[in-house]
Amino acid sequence: MKTYSTLNTIGWQVLICAIVLSVWQWGHDLHTTLPWLVPDLLDPYFISKPSMIWSNFLIQSCLTSKLGVVNGWFNGDFAKCLARNENNLWAATAITLKNTFFGFVTGVVSGFIAGLILGRSDRLSAIFQPFITAVNSIPRIALAPIIVLAFGIGDMSKIVTSWIVVVFLVFFNTFEGARSIDEGFTNAARLLGASEWQITRTVVIPSTMAWVFASLTPAISFALIGVIVGEFIGAERGIGRLIIESEARGEASGMMVAVVVLMLVGVVLSAIIWRLQAYLLRWQRQRSAE
Amino acid sequence: MSALETSEALASHSPADRRVEVKGLSKSFQLARTTIEAVRDVSFDVRRGEFVALLGPSGSGKSTVLNMIASLIRPSGGEILIDGKRVVPGKATPDVGYVFQRDTLFPWRTVGDNIGYGLELAGVPAQQRKERIAECVAQAGLKGFENAYPSALSGGMRQRAALMRTLIVEPQILLMDEPFGALDTHTKIDMHEVLLRIWEREQQTVLFVTHDLGEALTLADRIILFSARPGRIKDMFTVDFARPRDAVKVRETPRYAELFQHIWHSLGEEFVKGRSA
């Protein structure tokens, strides 16, 4: 197989970005001359365009005023701008991140523990199996309005929505992992004198880890989805709220800024998971020298 | 009756000498709707410090017998005594070490941590553990690989590490289920050397399951030959080569050829039966 240099790969990636951004930025300018080539969807009214998104970003993040003048840090303009809008881009990102984090962590921890317990007990898994299948058949997002109704428009409803989409994902992966543990490992541990708890700690948990991690990258995206949907339905702050507000004003740029911020947040969170996984599952990387 | 048979010799052991006693052991499995009789009425004793090979074709129930002694499988009938105490299925017997056919090193632990696992379970302090691990690593010829993960090791190295993981807790009885079955001939003979040296020093009681007659002759004091399914004891042979043995040189003696030929025919019959069954 032919190998390509990293530079070559990066070159292609830059080129693709340039093409997409260019079409986005200038594509609709050709609409009047070449109407058959340019779909209506490229209209900046719907999807905005990179330059408008950028300037909107600067305004929403209080880096510039609405007239495009840079808000000074030392003269207090920046702070004043932030204070004027309690759901400014920074505050909205922070609140969405915070709720995503709590939804993710509670979902992962509870899903992991439940998966481990049921995965290790034939009795319990036999009892709970139909309930789990039934609840899992519900599209979790459909519960979001009920959750907002029950927990109010504050942070709690976002955390619960996020938790409910994450917990099942992690649960099923952990459950499968705990079921598929190599009996040779548990036998070896038992014959070396391990107690049940020692087997759980030194064999079951580490060998289930690979399964759990396989679910964490989707889980973090799901956690974010849960929070955003919760914010769509009812919230005072957060990125989802920003999107809804911009939509009400028919402001595509505002929505796009929120979407781009969400994308960046998602990328950063996934990268953190990847690093954690690479460290905790480092034993999987070394391949045989044979 | 074979002149090599040792049933009379066995009867002369004093009861205190008997480390492992297997009495009328049998085992049937339920597979779909048919019952498979894996082991039928197997009885034998193993002396303290004796190296016994359980030899037979695959499906002769020798591994099943070993797993019952190891408490991994519940017998359908009969009983097993270790030092006069009954083996309870599902409960590990102290002092009994087990080496699996497939090395079951934990892939998420380094070689050193794998070897030290048993000490960790027993709550041996870290410093002491480190010293013992270093000894075992040296003994297994794994110096420089302590911090590698098992996936980076060759089959022979992995099996040596697995052997050390069992031996570090100093079991007095060693159960081995075709531990070198997956290794190539040269690596296998290397492993025989390693095992012989350890056994000569520690004098554990060893029960070694194999289908390789050469291996059984090289290592064991006594060979218990199993018949094809259902597994029964077909014959027993004393292997009287002098100790300490050299795993390579022993194969070149006329006595080895003689014993090999003698047992080979008996074993061969069972292989044929096993195939047609």
Coordinates of C-alpha atoms in Angstrom, one line a residue:
Chain A
M1 CA 0.0 0.0 0.0
K2 CA 1.2 3.5 -0.8
T3 CA 1.9 5.7 2.2
Y4 CA 1.2 9.4 2.2
S5 CA 3.0 12.0 4.2
T6 CA 1.2 13.8 7.0
L7 CA 1.8 17.0 5.1
N8 CA 0.0 15.6 2.1
T9 CA -3.0 14.7 4.2
I10 CA -3.1 18.1 5.9
G11 CA -2.9 19.7 2.5
W12 CA -6.0 17.9 1.3
Q13 CA -7.9 18.8 4.5
V14 CA -7.0 22.5 4.1
L15 CA -8.1 22.4 0.5
I16 CA -11.5 20.9 1.4
C17 CA -12.0 23.5 4.1
A18 CA -11.1 26.3 1.7
I19 CA -13.6 25.0 -1.0
V20 CA -16.5 24.6 1.4
L21 CA -15.9 28.0 3.1
S22 CA -15.5 29.6 -0.3
V23 CA -18.8 28.2 -1.7
W24 CA -20.5 29.2 1.5
Q25 CA -19.1 32.7 1.4
W26 CA -19.4 33.5 -2.3
G27 CA -21.5 30.7 -3.8
H28 CA -24.8 32.6 -3.6
D29 CA -23.3 35.6 -5.5
L30 CA -23.6 33.5 -8.6
H31 CA -27.3 32.9 -8.0
T32 CA -28.5 35.6 -10.4
T33 CA -26.1 34.7 -13.2
L34 CA -26.2 30.9 -12.9
P35 CA -29.5 30.1 -11.2
W36 CA -29.4 26.5 -12.4
L37 CA -26.1 25.8 -10.6
V38 CA -26.7 27.5 -7.2
P39 CA -29.5 26.0 -5.0
D40 CA -31.7 28.4 -3.0
L41 CA -30.4 26.8 0.1
L42 CA -27.2 28.7 -0.3
D43 CA -29.1 31.9 0.5
P44 CA -27.3 33.6 3.4
Y45 CA -30.8 34.2 4.8
F46 CA -30.9 30.5 5.7
I47 CA -27.3 29.6 6.3
S48 CA -25.6 33.0 6.7
K49 CA -22.0 33.1 5.5
P50 CA -18.6 32.8 7.2
S51 CA -17.8 36.6 7.3
M52 CA -21.2 37.3 8.8
I53 CA -20.8 34.5 11.3
W54 CA -17.5 35.8 12.3
S55 CA -18.7 39.4 12.9
N56 CA -21.7 38.0 14.7
F57 CA -19.4 36.0 16.9
L58 CA -17.4 39.1 17.8
I59 CA -20.6 40.9 18.8
Q60 CA -22.2 38.0 20.7
S61 CA -19.0 37.4 22.6
C62 CA -18.7 41.1 23.5
L63 CA -15.4 41.4 21.8
T64 CA -16.7 44.2 19.6
S65 CA -19.7 46.5 19.9
K66 CA -22.7 46.2 17.4
L67 CA -21.0 48.8 15.3
G68 CA -17.8 46.7 15.0
V69 CA -15.8 48.8 17.4
V70 CA -13.5 46.7 19.6
N71 CA -14.7 46.7 23.2
G72 CA -11.7 47.7 25.4
W73 CA -10.7 45.5 28.3
F74 CA -9.3 48.3 30.4
N75 CA -11.9 50.9 29.9
G76 CA -14.5 48.4 31.1
D77 CA -16.5 48.2 27.9
F78 CA -16.1 44.5 27.7
A79 CA -17.2 43.9 31.2
K80 CA -20.2 46.3 30.7
C81 CA -21.2 44.4 27.6
L82 CA -21.1 41.1 29.4
A83 CA -23.1 42.5 32.2
R84 CA -25.8 43.8 29.8
N85 CA -26.6 40.3 28.5
E86 CA -26.7 37.6 31.1
N87 CA -26.9 35.0 28.3
N88 CA -23.9 36.3 26.4
L89 CA -21.9 33.7 24.4
W90 CA -19.4 33.0 27.2
A91 CA -22.0 32.6 29.9
A92 CA -24.2 30.5 27.6
T93 CA -21.2 28.2 26.7
A94 CA -20.3 27.9 30.4
I95 CA -23.8 26.9 31.5
T96 CA -24.2 24.4 28.6
L97 CA -20.8 22.9 29.3
K98 CA -21.5 22.6 33.0
N99 CA -24.8 20.9 32.5
T100 CA -23.3 18.6 29.9
F101 CA -20.6 17.7 32.3
F102 CA -22.9 16.8 35.1
G103 CA -25.3 14.9 32.8
F104 CA -22.4 13.0 31.3
V105 CA -20.7 12.1 34.7
T106 CA -23.9 11.0 36.4
G107 CA -24.9 9.1 33.3
V108 CA -21.6 7.3 33.0
V109 CA -21.3 6.5 36.7
S110 CA -24.8 5.2 37.1
G111 CA -24.8 3.4 33.7
F112 CA -21.5 1.8 34.6
I113 CA -22.5 0.6 38.0
A114 CA -25.9 -0.7 36.8
G115 CA -24.2 -2.5 33.8
L116 CA -21.7 -4.1 36.1
I117 CA -24.2 -5.3 38.6
L118 CA -26.6 -6.7 36.1
G119 CA -23.8 -8.0 33.8
R120 CA -22.4 -10.1 36.7
S121 CA -25.7 -11.4 38.0
D122 CA -27.8 -13.8 35.8
R123 CA -30.6 -13.5 38.3
L124 CA -30.9 -9.7 38.2
S125 CA -30.5 -9.5 34.5
A126 CA -33.2 -12.1 33.9
I127 CA -35.6 -10.1 36.2
F128 CA -34.9 -6.6 34.7
Q129 CA -34.4 -7.6 31.1
P130 CA -37.9 -6.9 29.8
F131 CA -38.1 -3.5 31.6
I132 CA -34.8 -2.4 30.2
T133 CA -35.8 -3.4 26.7
A134 CA -39.1 -1.5 27.1
V135 CA -37.6 1.7 28.4
N136 CA -34.8 1.5 25.9
S137 CA -37.4 1.4 23.1
I138 CA -38.5 4.9 24.1
P139 CA -36.8 7.6 22.1
R140 CA -35.3 9.3 25.1
I141 CA -35.5 12.8 23.6
A142 CA -39.3 12.4 23.6
L143 CA -39.1 12.5 27.4
A144 CA -37.5 16.0 27.4
P145 CA -40.7 18.0 27.6
I146 CA -41.9 15.9 30.5
I147 CA -38.5 16.4 32.2
V148 CA -38.7 20.1 31.8
L149 CA -42.2 20.1 33.1
A150 CA -41.1 18.1 36.1
F151 CA -37.8 19.8 36.9
G152 CA -38.5 23.3 35.8
I153 CA -36.5 25.5 33.4
G154 CA -33.4 25.6 35.5
D155 CA -30.3 23.5 35.2
M156 CA -31.7 20.4 36.7
S157 CA -34.0 19.6 33.8
K158 CA -31.0 19.8 31.4
I159 CA -28.9 17.6 33.6
V160 CA -31.7 15.0 33.8
T161 CA -32.3 15.0 30.0
S162 CA -28.6 14.6 29.4
W163 CA -28.4 11.9 32.0
I164 CA -31.2 9.9 30.5
V165 CA -29.7 9.7 27.1
V166 CA -26.2 8.9 28.4
V167 CA -27.1 6.3 31.0
F168 CA -28.6 3.7 28.7
L169 CA -25.7 3.9 26.2
V170 CA -23.1 3.3 28.9
F171 CA -25.3 0.8 30.7
F172 CA -25.6 -1.5 27.6
N173 CA -21.9 -1.3 26.8
T174 CA -20.9 -2.1 30.3
F175 CA -23.4 -4.8 30.5
E176 CA -22.1 -6.4 27.3
G177 CA -18.6 -6.0 28.5
A178 CA -19.3 -7.6 31.8
R179 CA -21.1 -10.5 30.1
S180 CA -18.3 -11.2 27.7
I181 CA -15.4 -11.4 30.2
D182 CA -13.1 -14.3 29.4
E183 CA -13.7 -17.0 31.9
G184 CA -10.1 -17.9 31.8
F185 CA -9.3 -14.5 33.5
T186 CA -11.8 -15.0 36.3
N187 CA -10.7 -18.6 36.8
A188 CA -7.1 -17.6 37.0
A189 CA -7.9 -14.9 39.5
R190 CA -10.0 -17.3 41.6
L191 CA -7.4 -20.0 41.6
L192 CA -4.8 -17.4 42.8
G193 CA -7.1 -16.8 45.8
A194 CA -9.1 -13.8 44.7
S195 CA -12.3 -13.0 46.5
E196 CA -15.4 -12.0 44.6
W197 CA -14.8 -8.4 45.3
Q198 CA -11.1 -8.7 44.3
I199 CA -12.2 -10.4 41.0
T200 CA -14.6 -7.5 40.4
R201 CA -11.9 -4.9 41.1
T202 CA -8.9 -6.5 39.3
V203 CA -10.6 -8.5 36.5
V204 CA -14.1 -7.4 35.8
I205 CA -13.6 -3.7 35.8
P206 CA -10.4 -3.5 33.8
S207 CA -11.6 -5.9 31.1
T208 CA -14.9 -4.1 30.8
M209 CA -13.1 -0.8 30.4
A210 CA -12.6 -1.2 26.7
W211 CA -16.3 -1.6 26.2
V212 CA -17.1 1.4 28.4
F213 CA -14.7 3.6 26.5
A214 CA -16.3 2.6 23.3
S215 CA -19.5 4.2 24.5
L216 CA -17.9 7.4 26.0
T217 CA -17.3 9.3 22.7
P218 CA -20.9 8.9 21.6
A219 CA -22.0 9.5 25.2
I220 CA -20.4 12.9 25.3
S221 CA -22.2 13.9 22.1
F222 CA -25.4 12.5 23.5
A223 CA -24.9 14.4 26.7
L224 CA -24.5 17.6 24.7
I225 CA -27.6 16.8 22.6
G226 CA -29.6 16.2 25.8
V227 CA -28.7 19.6 27.2
I228 CA -29.4 21.5 24.0
V229 CA -32.8 19.8 23.5
G230 CA -33.6 20.6 27.2
E231 CA -32.6 24.2 26.5
F232 CA -34.8 24.3 23.3
I233 CA -37.8 23.4 25.3
G234 CA -37.4 25.8 28.1
A235 CA -34.4 27.6 29.5
E236 CA -33.2 31.0 30.5
R237 CA -29.6 30.5 29.6
G238 CA -27.4 28.3 27.5
I239 CA -26.4 27.8 23.9
G240 CA -29.7 26.1 23.0
R241 CA -31.5 29.2 24.3
L242 CA -29.2 31.4 22.1
I243 CA -30.3 29.4 19.0
I244 CA -34.0 29.7 19.9
E245 CA -33.6 33.4 20.3
S246 CA -31.8 33.9 17.1
E247 CA -34.3 31.8 15.3
A248 CA -37.1 34.0 16.7
R249 CA -35.3 37.0 15.2
G250 CA -34.8 35.2 11.9
E251 CA -31.1 35.7 12.4
A252 CA -29.1 32.9 10.7
S253 CA -25.7 34.2 11.8
G254 CA -26.6 34.1 15.4
M255 CA -27.7 30.4 15.1
M256 CA -24.6 29.6 13.2
V257 CA -22.4 31.1 15.8
A258 CA -24.0 28.9 18.4
V259 CA -23.7 25.8 16.2
V260 CA -20.0 26.5 15.6
V261 CA -19.4 26.9 19.3
L262 CA -21.2 23.6 19.9
M263 CA -19.0 22.0 17.3
L264 CA -15.9 23.2 19.0
V265 CA -17.1 22.2 22.4
G266 CA -17.9 18.7 21.0
V267 CA -14.5 18.4 19.4
V268 CA -12.7 19.5 22.6
L269 CA -14.7 17.1 24.8
S270 CA -14.1 14.2 22.4
A271 CA -10.4 14.9 22.4
I272 CA -10.3 14.8 26.2
I273 CA -12.0 11.4 26.1
W274 CA -9.5 10.2 23.5
R275 CA -6.6 11.2 25.6
L276 CA -8.1 9.6 28.7
Q277 CA -8.7 6.4 26.7
A278 CA -5.3 6.3 25.2
Y279 CA -3.9 6.5 28.7
L280 CA -6.2 4.1 30.5
L281 CA -6.2 1.5 27.7
R282 CA -2.5 1.9 26.9
W283 CA -2.1 -1.9 27.2
Q284 CA -4.1 -2.3 24.0
R285 CA -1.7 -0.3 21.9
Q286 CA 1.5 -2.4 22.3
R287 CA 1.3 -5.0 19.6
S288 CA 3.3 -8.2 19.5
A289 CA 6.8 -8.0 18.1
E290 CA 6.4 -11.3 16.4
Chain B
M1 CA -0.3 -57.2 32.3
S2 CA 2.6 -54.9 31.7
A3 CA 5.8 -55.3 33.7
L4 CA 5.9 -51.5 33.9
E5 CA 2.6 -51.3 35.6
T6 CA 2.8 -49.8 39.1
S7 CA -0.5 -50.7 40.8
E8 CA 1.3 -52.8 43.3
A9 CA 3.9 -50.1 44.0
L10 CA 1.0 -47.7 44.5
A11 CA -0.7 -49.8 47.1
S12 CA 2.5 -49.7 49.2
H13 CA 2.3 -45.9 49.9
S14 CA 1.4 -45.0 53.4
P15 CA -1.8 -42.9 53.5
A16 CA 0.1 -39.9 54.9
D17 CA 2.2 -39.9 51.7
R18 CA -0.9 -39.4 49.5
R19 CA -1.1 -35.8 48.6
V20 CA -4.0 -36.0 46.1
E21 CA -6.5 -38.8 46.3
V22 CA -9.1 -39.2 43.5
K23 CA -11.8 -41.7 44.2
G24 CA -14.3 -43.0 41.7
L25 CA -14.5 -39.7 39.9
S26 CA -17.0 -39.3 37.1
K27 CA -18.5 -36.5 35.1
S28 CA -21.3 -36.2 32.6
F29 CA -22.2 -33.1 30.6
Q30 CA -25.6 -32.2 29.2
L31 CA -25.2 -31.0 25.7
A32 CA -28.4 -30.1 23.9
R33 CA -30.5 -33.2 24.7
T34 CA -27.7 -35.8 24.8
T35 CA -25.7 -36.6 27.8
I36 CA -22.0 -36.9 27.2
E37 CA -20.1 -39.0 29.6
A38 CA -16.7 -37.4 29.8
V39 CA -15.1 -39.2 32.8
R40 CA -16.0 -42.6 34.1
D41 CA -14.9 -44.0 37.5
V42 CA -11.4 -42.6 37.7
S43 CA -9.3 -43.3 40.8
F44 CA -5.7 -42.6 41.5
D45 CA -3.4 -41.3 44.2
V46 CA -0.5 -38.9 43.8
R47 CA 2.4 -38.9 46.3
R48 CA 3.9 -35.8 47.9
G49 CA 6.4 -34.4 45.5
E50 CA 5.5 -36.7 42.7
F51 CA 5.4 -35.5 39.1
V52 CA 2.4 -37.2 37.4
A53 CA 1.4 -36.8 33.7
L54 CA -2.1 -37.4 32.7
L55 CA -1.8 -38.6 29.1
G56 CA -4.5 -39.2 26.5
P57 CA -6.0 -38.2 23.2
S58 CA -8.2 -35.1 23.2
G59 CA -11.7 -35.8 24.6
S60 CA -10.3 -38.4 27.0
G61 CA -11.5 -36.3 30.0
K62 CA -8.0 -35.7 31.4
S63 CA -8.5 -31.9 31.5
T64 CA -11.9 -32.5 33.0
V65 CA -10.3 -34.5 35.8
L66 CA -7.7 -31.8 36.3
N67 CA -10.4 -29.1 36.4
M68 CA -12.4 -31.1 39.0
I69 CA -9.3 -31.3 41.2
A70 CA -8.8 -27.6 40.7
S71 CA -12.4 -27.1 42.0
L72 CA -13.4 -25.4 38.7
I73 CA -15.9 -28.1 37.7
R74 CA -18.3 -30.0 39.9
P75 CA -17.9 -33.8 39.7
S76 CA -21.0 -35.9 38.9
G77 CA -19.8 -38.6 41.2
G78 CA -16.9 -39.6 43.4
E79 CA -14.7 -37.4 45.5
I80 CA -11.3 -35.7 45.6
L81 CA -9.2 -35.3 48.7
I82 CA -6.2 -33.0 48.9
D83 CA -4.2 -33.7 52.1
G84 CA -7.2 -35.6 53.3
K85 CA -9.6 -32.7 52.9
R86 CA -12.4 -32.8 50.4
V87 CA -12.3 -30.4 47.5
V88 CA -15.3 -28.1 47.4
P89 CA -16.4 -27.1 43.9
G90 CA -16.1 -23.4 43.2
K91 CA -13.8 -22.8 46.2
A92 CA -10.1 -22.5 45.5
T93 CA -8.0 -24.9 47.6
P94 CA -5.1 -23.1 49.2
D95 CA -1.7 -24.3 48.1
V96 CA -3.0 -25.4 44.7
G97 CA -1.6 -23.6 41.7
Y98 CA -3.0 -23.9 38.2
V99 CA -1.4 -23.2 34.9
F100 CA -3.8 -22.9 31.9
Q101 CA -3.4 -24.2 28.4
R102 CA -3.8 -20.8 27.0
D103 CA -1.8 -18.3 29.0
T104 CA -4.4 -16.2 30.9
L105 CA -2.1 -13.2 31.6
F106 CA -4.2 -10.1 32.2
P107 CA -3.6 -7.9 29.1
W108 CA -4.2 -4.7 31.1
R109 CA -1.3 -5.5 33.5
T110 CA 2.3 -5.3 32.8
V111 CA 4.3 -8.5 32.9
G112 CA 5.7 -7.6 36.4
D113 CA 2.2 -6.8 37.7
N114 CA 0.9 -10.0 36.3
I115 CA 3.5 -12.0 38.0
G116 CA 3.0 -10.2 41.3
Y117 CA -0.8 -10.5 41.1
G118 CA -1.1 -13.4 43.6
L119 CA 1.0 -11.5 46.2
E120 CA -1.1 -8.4 45.7
L121 CA -4.3 -10.4 46.4
A122 CA -2.6 -11.7 49.6
G123 CA -1.8 -8.2 50.7
V124 CA 2.0 -8.5 50.5
P125 CA 3.5 -5.0 50.9
A126 CA 4.7 -3.3 47.7
Q127 CA 8.4 -3.3 48.6
Q128 CA 8.5 -7.0 49.4
R129 CA 6.4 -7.7 46.3
K130 CA 8.8 -5.9 44.1
E131 CA 11.7 -8.0 45.3
R132 CA 9.9 -11.2 44.7
I133 CA 8.7 -10.1 41.3
A134 CA 12.3 -9.3 40.3
E135 CA 13.4 -12.8 41.4
C136 CA 10.7 -14.4 39.4
V137 CA 11.3 -12.3 36.3
A138 CA 15.0 -13.2 36.4
Q139 CA 14.1 -16.9 36.8
A140 CA 11.8 -16.8 33.8
G141 CA 14.4 -15.0 31.7
L142 CA 12.1 -12.0 31.3
K143 CA 14.5 -9.3 32.5
G144 CA 13.8 -6.0 30.7
F145 CA 10.2 -7.0 30.0
E146 CA 8.8 -6.2 33.5
N147 CA 7.1 -3.1 32.3
A148 CA 5.9 -4.5 28.9
Y149 CA 2.4 -5.5 28.4
P150 CA 1.7 -9.2 27.5
S151 CA 0.7 -8.3 24.0
A152 CA 4.3 -7.4 23.3
L153 CA 5.6 -10.8 24.2
S154 CA 6.1 -14.0 22.2
G155 CA 4.1 -17.1 23.1
G156 CA 6.9 -18.7 25.0
M157 CA 7.6 -15.6 27.1
R158 CA 3.9 -15.3 27.9
Q159 CA 3.7 -18.8 29.1
R160 CA 6.8 -18.3 31.2
A161 CA 5.3 -15.3 32.8
A162 CA 2.0 -17.2 33.4
L163 CA 4.0 -20.0 35.0
M164 CA 5.7 -17.4 37.3
R165 CA 2.4 -15.8 38.2
T166 CA 1.3 -19.2 39.5
L167 CA 4.6 -20.1 41.2
I168 CA 5.2 -16.8 43.0
V169 CA 2.6 -17.8 45.6
E170 CA 4.6 -21.0 46.2
P171 CA 1.8 -23.6 45.7
Q172 CA 2.7 -27.0 47.0
I173 CA 0.5 -28.7 44.4
L174 CA 0.8 -27.6 40.7
L175 CA -2.0 -28.5 38.2
M176 CA -1.0 -27.9 34.6
D177 CA -3.4 -28.2 31.7
E178 CA -1.4 -28.7 28.5
P179 CA 0.5 -25.6 29.4
F180 CA 3.0 -25.8 26.5
G181 CA 0.5 -27.2 24.0
A182 CA 0.5 -24.1 21.8
L183 CA 4.3 -23.7 21.7
D184 CA 6.6 -24.8 18.9
T185 CA 8.9 -27.8 19.6
H186 CA 12.0 -25.8 20.5
T187 CA 10.2 -23.4 22.8
K188 CA 8.5 -26.3 24.3
I189 CA 11.7 -28.1 25.2
D190 CA 13.1 -24.8 26.6
M191 CA 10.0 -24.7 28.8
H192 CA 10.6 -28.3 29.9
E193 CA 14.1 -27.3 31.1
V194 CA 12.7 -24.3 33.0
L195 CA 10.0 -26.4 34.6
L196 CA 12.4 -29.3 35.5
R197 CA 14.8 -26.9 37.2
I198 CA 12.0 -25.3 39.2
W199 CA 10.5 -28.6 40.2
E200 CA 13.9 -30.1 41.2
R201 CA 14.3 -27.2 43.6
E202 CA 10.8 -26.8 45.0
Q203 CA 9.6 -30.4 44.8
Q204 CA 6.0 -29.6 44.3
T205 CA 3.4 -32.2 43.6
V206 CA 2.6 -31.9 39.9
L207 CA -0.3 -33.1 37.9
F208 CA 0.5 -32.4 34.2
V209 CA -2.1 -32.9 31.5
T210 CA -0.8 -33.5 28.0
H211 CA -1.4 -35.4 24.8
D212 CA 2.3 -35.4 23.9
L213 CA 4.0 -38.6 25.0
G214 CA 7.5 -37.1 24.6
E215 CA 6.6 -34.4 27.0
A216 CA 5.1 -36.8 29.5
L217 CA 8.3 -39.0 29.4
T218 CA 10.6 -36.0 29.7
L219 CA 8.9 -34.6 32.7
A220 CA 7.0 -37.2 34.7
D221 CA 7.8 -39.8 37.3
R222 CA 4.6 -41.6 36.4
I223 CA 2.2 -41.5 33.4
I224 CA -1.5 -42.2 33.8
L225 CA -2.9 -43.1 30.4
F226 CA -6.5 -42.2 29.7
S227 CA -8.7 -44.0 27.3
A228 CA -10.8 -42.3 24.6
R229 CA -14.3 -41.0 25.7
P230 CA -15.6 -41.8 28.2
G231 CA -12.3 -41.2 29.9
R232 CA -11.1 -44.0 32.1
I233 CA -7.7 -44.9 33.3
K234 CA -6.3 -47.4 30.8
D235 CA -2.8 -48.0 32.2
M236 CA -0.1 -46.5 34.4
F237 CA 3.6 -46.4 33.7
T238 CA 6.5 -45.5 35.9
V239 CA 9.1 -43.4 34.2
D240 CA 12.4 -44.2 35.9
F241 CA 14.9 -41.9 34.3
A242 CA 17.4 -40.5 36.8
R243 CA 17.0 -37.0 38.2
P244 CA 18.0 -34.3 37.5
R245 CA 17.0 -34.8 34.0
D246 CA 18.2 -32.9 30.9
A247 CA 15.1 -32.3 28.7
V248 CA 17.2 -32.8 25.5
K249 CA 19.5 -35.5 26.5
V250 CA 16.9 -37.7 28.1
R251 CA 15.3 -38.1 24.7
E252 CA 18.5 -39.6 23.3
T253 CA 18.7 -42.5 25.7
P254 CA 17.8 -46.1 24.6
R255 CA 15.5 -46.4 27.7
Y256 CA 13.5 -43.4 26.4
A257 CA 13.0 -45.1 23.0
E258 CA 12.0 -48.3 24.7
L259 CA 9.3 -46.6 26.9
F260 CA 8.2 -44.4 24.1
Q261 CA 7.5 -47.4 21.8
H262 CA 5.9 -49.3 24.6
I263 CA 3.4 -46.6 25.5
W264 CA 3.0 -45.4 22.0
H265 CA 1.0 -48.4 20.8
S266 CA -1.3 -48.2 23.8
L267 CA -1.9 -44.4 23.2
G268 CA -2.3 -44.9 19.5
E269 CA -5.2 -47.3 20.0
E270 CA -7.0 -44.6 21.9
F271 CA -6.3 -41.9 19.3
V272 CA -7.9 -44.2 16.7
K273 CA -10.9 -44.8 19.0
G274 CA -11.2 -41.1 19.7
R275 CA -11.3 -40.4 16.0
S276 CA -14.1 -42.8 15.3
A277 CA -16.1 -41.7 18.3

